[in-house]
XYZ file of C-alpha atoms in Angstrom:
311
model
C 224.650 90.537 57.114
C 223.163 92.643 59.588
C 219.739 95.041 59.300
C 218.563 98.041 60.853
C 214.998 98.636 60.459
C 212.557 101.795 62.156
C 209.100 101.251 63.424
C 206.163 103.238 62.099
C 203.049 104.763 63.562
C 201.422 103.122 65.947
C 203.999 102.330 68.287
C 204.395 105.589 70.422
C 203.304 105.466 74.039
C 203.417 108.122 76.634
C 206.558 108.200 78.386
C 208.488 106.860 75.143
C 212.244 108.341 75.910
C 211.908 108.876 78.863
C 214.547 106.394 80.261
C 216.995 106.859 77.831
C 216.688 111.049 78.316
C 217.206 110.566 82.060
C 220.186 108.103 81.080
C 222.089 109.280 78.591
C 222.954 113.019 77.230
C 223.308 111.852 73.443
C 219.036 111.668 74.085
C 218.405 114.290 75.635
C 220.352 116.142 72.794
C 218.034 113.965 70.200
C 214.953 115.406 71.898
C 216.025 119.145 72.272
C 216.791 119.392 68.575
C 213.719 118.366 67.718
C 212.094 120.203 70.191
C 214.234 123.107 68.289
C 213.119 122.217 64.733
C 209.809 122.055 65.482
C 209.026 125.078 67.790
C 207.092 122.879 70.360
C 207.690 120.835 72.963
C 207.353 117.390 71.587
C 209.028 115.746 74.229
C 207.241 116.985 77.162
C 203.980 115.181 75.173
C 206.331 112.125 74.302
C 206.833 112.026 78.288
C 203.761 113.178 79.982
C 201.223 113.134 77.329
C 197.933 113.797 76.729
C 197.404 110.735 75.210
C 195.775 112.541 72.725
C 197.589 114.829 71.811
C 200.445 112.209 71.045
C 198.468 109.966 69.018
C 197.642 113.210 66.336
C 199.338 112.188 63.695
C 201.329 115.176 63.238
C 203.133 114.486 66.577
C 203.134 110.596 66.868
C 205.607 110.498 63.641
C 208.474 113.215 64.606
C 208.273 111.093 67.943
C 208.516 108.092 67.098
C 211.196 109.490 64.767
C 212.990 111.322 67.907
C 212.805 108.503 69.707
C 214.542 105.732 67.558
C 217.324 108.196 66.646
C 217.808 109.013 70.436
C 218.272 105.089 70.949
C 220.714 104.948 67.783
C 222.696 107.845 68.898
C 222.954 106.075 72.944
C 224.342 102.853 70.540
C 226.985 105.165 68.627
C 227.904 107.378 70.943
C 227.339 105.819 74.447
C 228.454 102.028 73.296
C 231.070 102.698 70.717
C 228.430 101.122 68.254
C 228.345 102.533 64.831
C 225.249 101.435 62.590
C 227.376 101.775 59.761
C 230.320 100.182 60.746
C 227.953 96.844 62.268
C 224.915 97.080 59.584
C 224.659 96.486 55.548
C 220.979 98.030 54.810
C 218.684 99.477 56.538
C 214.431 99.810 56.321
C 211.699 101.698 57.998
C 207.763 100.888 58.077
C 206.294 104.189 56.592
C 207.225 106.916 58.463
C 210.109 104.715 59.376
C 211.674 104.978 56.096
C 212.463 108.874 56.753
C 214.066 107.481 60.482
C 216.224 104.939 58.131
C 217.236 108.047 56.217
C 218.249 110.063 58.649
C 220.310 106.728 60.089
C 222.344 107.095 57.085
C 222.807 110.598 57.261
C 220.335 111.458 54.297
C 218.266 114.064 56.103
C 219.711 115.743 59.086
C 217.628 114.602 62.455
C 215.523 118.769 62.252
C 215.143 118.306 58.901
C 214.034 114.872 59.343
C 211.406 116.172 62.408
C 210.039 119.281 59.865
C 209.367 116.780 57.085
C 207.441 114.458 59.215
C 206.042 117.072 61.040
C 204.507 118.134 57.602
C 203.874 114.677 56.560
C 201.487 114.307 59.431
C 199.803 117.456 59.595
C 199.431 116.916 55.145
C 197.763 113.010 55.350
C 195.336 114.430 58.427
C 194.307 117.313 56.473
C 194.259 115.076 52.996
C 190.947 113.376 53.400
C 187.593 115.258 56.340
C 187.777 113.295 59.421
C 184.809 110.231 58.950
C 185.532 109.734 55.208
C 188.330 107.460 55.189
C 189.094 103.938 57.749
C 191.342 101.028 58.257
C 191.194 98.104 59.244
C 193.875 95.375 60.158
C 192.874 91.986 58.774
C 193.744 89.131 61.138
C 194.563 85.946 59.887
C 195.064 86.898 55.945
C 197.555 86.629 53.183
C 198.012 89.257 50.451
C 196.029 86.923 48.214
C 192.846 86.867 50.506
C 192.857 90.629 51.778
C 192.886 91.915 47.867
C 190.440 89.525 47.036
C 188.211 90.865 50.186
C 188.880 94.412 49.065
C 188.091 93.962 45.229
C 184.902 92.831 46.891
C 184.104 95.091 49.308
C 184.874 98.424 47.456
C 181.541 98.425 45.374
C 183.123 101.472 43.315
C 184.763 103.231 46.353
C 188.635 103.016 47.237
C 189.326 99.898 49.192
C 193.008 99.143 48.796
C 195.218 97.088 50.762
C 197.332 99.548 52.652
C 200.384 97.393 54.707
C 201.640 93.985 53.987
C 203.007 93.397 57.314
C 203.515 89.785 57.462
C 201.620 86.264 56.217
C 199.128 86.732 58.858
C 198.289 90.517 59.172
C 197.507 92.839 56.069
C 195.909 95.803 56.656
C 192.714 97.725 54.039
C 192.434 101.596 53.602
C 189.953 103.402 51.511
C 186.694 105.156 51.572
C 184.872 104.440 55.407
C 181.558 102.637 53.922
C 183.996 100.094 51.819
C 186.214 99.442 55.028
C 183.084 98.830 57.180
C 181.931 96.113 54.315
C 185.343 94.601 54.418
C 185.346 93.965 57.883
C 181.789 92.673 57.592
C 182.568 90.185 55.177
C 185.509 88.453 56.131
C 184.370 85.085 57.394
C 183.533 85.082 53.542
C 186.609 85.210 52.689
C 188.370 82.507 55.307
C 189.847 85.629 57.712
C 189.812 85.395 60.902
C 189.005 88.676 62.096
C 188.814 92.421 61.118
C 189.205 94.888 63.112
C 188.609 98.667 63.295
C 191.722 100.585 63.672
C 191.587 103.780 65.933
C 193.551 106.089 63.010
C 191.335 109.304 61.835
C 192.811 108.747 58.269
C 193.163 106.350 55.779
C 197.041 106.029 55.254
C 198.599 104.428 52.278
C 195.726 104.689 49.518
C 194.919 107.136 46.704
C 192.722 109.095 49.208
C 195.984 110.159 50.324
C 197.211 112.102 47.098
C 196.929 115.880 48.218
C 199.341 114.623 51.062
C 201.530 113.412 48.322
C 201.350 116.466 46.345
C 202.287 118.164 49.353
C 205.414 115.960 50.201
C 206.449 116.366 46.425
C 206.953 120.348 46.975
C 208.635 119.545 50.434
C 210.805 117.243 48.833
C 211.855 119.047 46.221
C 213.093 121.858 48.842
C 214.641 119.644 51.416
C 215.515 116.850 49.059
C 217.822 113.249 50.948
C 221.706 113.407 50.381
C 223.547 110.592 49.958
C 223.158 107.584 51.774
C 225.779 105.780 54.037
C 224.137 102.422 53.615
C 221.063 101.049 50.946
C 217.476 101.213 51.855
C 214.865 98.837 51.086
C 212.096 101.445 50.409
C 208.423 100.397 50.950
C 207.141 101.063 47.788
C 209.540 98.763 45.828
C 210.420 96.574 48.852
C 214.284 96.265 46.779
C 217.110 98.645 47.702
C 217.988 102.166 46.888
C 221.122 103.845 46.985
C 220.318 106.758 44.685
C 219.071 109.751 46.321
C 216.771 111.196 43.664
C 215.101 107.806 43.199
C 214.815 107.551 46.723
C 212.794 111.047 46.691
C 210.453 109.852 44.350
C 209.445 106.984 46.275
C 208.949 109.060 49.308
C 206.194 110.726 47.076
C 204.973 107.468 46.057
C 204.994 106.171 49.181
C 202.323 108.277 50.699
C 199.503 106.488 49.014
C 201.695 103.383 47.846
C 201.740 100.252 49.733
C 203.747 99.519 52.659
C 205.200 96.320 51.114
C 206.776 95.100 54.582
C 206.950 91.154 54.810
C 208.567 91.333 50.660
C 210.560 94.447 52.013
C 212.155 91.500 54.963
C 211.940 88.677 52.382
C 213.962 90.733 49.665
C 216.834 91.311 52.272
C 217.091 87.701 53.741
C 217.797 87.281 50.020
C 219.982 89.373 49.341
C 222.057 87.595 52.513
C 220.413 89.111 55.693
C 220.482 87.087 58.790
C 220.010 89.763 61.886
C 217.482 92.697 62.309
C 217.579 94.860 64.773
C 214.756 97.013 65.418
C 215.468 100.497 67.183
C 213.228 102.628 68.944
C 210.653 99.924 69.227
C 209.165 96.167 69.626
C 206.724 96.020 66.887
C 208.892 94.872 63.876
C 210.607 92.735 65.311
C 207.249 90.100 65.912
C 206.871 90.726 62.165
C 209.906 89.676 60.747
C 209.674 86.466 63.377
C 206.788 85.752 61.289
C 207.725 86.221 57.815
C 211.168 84.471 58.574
C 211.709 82.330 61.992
C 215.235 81.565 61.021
C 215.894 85.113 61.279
C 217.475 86.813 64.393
C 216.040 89.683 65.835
C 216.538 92.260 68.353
C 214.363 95.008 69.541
C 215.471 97.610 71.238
C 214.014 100.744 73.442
C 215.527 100.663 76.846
C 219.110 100.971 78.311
C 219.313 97.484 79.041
C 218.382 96.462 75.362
C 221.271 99.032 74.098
C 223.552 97.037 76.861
C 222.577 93.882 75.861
C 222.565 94.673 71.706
C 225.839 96.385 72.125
C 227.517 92.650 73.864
C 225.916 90.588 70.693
C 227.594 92.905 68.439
């Protein structure tokens, strides 16, 4: 059984696309539509930056977005590969999930680009810029990072955010608790905290007026049917039903990313290969949680040539 999973935020870079536009109309197409949807030009920032300016949140997820659907529609259209045909599930990190959704023809690709679009601009506005942190915790289990933030919250919200893998788990909350957590985690037999350079903190109840505000978008641009099941973050087990599946989206926003049981539920349920599009983030994850696993991750032309062969 065979896995396509979508990378979350964090993993844009100026000049993302950029080869696969010059390469390949099915791209290019990806890129103006969104460009469309969203009344800007995303992909001139996706290309030439300002770093900045691709890095605010409520660009860096309809481009990330953009530019793993762009490399899945090279695959289908350019290779003859079709995700549903050659995959069984599929699973996003965070903003990710919406990417998976639009895979499987849930959302269409604008609709996809408003929602995030609205996403971003709802968890920026959610919580004044210097309240809220994150940090990544280096070296941790689950077991250890929620023992470190039961600690270090002293009454404020300090809750463990992303379950990436057995060695990274990442804290969100109030900015004074995140500060203590990365102070004490020696304490706690971590190797390191560290800082991360976000300007709010994702995935924790700080985050409900963004979920309030994805509820109402929901409910007017709610996902069809899917082609293939998700494993949705929230529940790391899969989903098939659409209205469930817009629930968790809600849920989601201050919910846990529940990543390494997300990749442990589908090696379970008989899931050997992962292939990462749009990116080369998961894919170091999932070699972590499972080494028996094989993984590909894919962002140029020469990855789609080479993925395209193994399949």
């Amino acid at each position: 059984m065979r896995a396509f999973v979508f990378p979350g935020q964090g993993s844009q870079k100026v000049g993302m696309g950029t080869e696969l536009a010059a390469a390949s109309a099915a791209a290019r197409a990806v890129f103006e539509e969104v460009d469309d949807a969203l009344g800007q030009k995303l992909s001139a920032i996706m290309t030439e930056g300002p770093e900045d300016q691709l890095t605010l949140t409520e660009n860096a997820q309809p481009a990330i977005m953009a530019n793993a659907i762009a490399t899945l529609r090279v695959l289908e259209q350019e290779f003859g590969v079709s995700l549903v045909d050659k995959g069984d599930c599929v699973a996003g990190h965070s903003l990710g999930e919406y990417t998976a959704l639009c895979a499987v023809g849930a959302f269409g690709l604008a609709d996809t680009a408003r929602l995030l679009k609205l996403r971003g601009r709802a968890m920026q506005a959610a919580v004044p810029v210097g309240e809220g942190a994150m940090c990544a915790l280096l070296g941790a289990d689950l077991e250890k990072a929620q023992a470190l933030a039961d600690s270090a919250a002293e009454g404020e919200i300090c809750q463990v955010a992303n379950d990436n893998d057995p060695t990274q788990v990442v804290l969100s909350g109030a900015k004074a608790a995140i500060d203590r957590a990365v102070g004490l985690v020696k304490d706690y037999g971590i190797k390191r905290g560290i800082l991360l350079p976000v300007s709010a903190p994702f995935h924790c109840d700080m985050m409900q007026p963004a979920a309030d505000a994805m509820a109402e978008a929901l409910a007017a641009t709610p996902p069809g049917a899917l082609a293939l099941p998700l494993y949705a973050n929230v529940t790391a087990s899969a989903v098939s039903d659409p209205a469930i599946e817009q629930d968790l989206l809600v849920k989601q926003v201050c919910g846990r990313v529940r990543w390494r049981e997300s990749v442990l539920a589908m090696r379970e349920a008989g899931v050997a290969e992962f292939v990462e599009l749009g990116g080369k983030v998961l894919g170091p994850m999932i070699g972590r949680i499972d080494g028996d696993s094989s993984v590909y991750s894919v962002i140029s032309m020469d990855d789609l040539e080479a993925l395209a062969k193994a399949l």
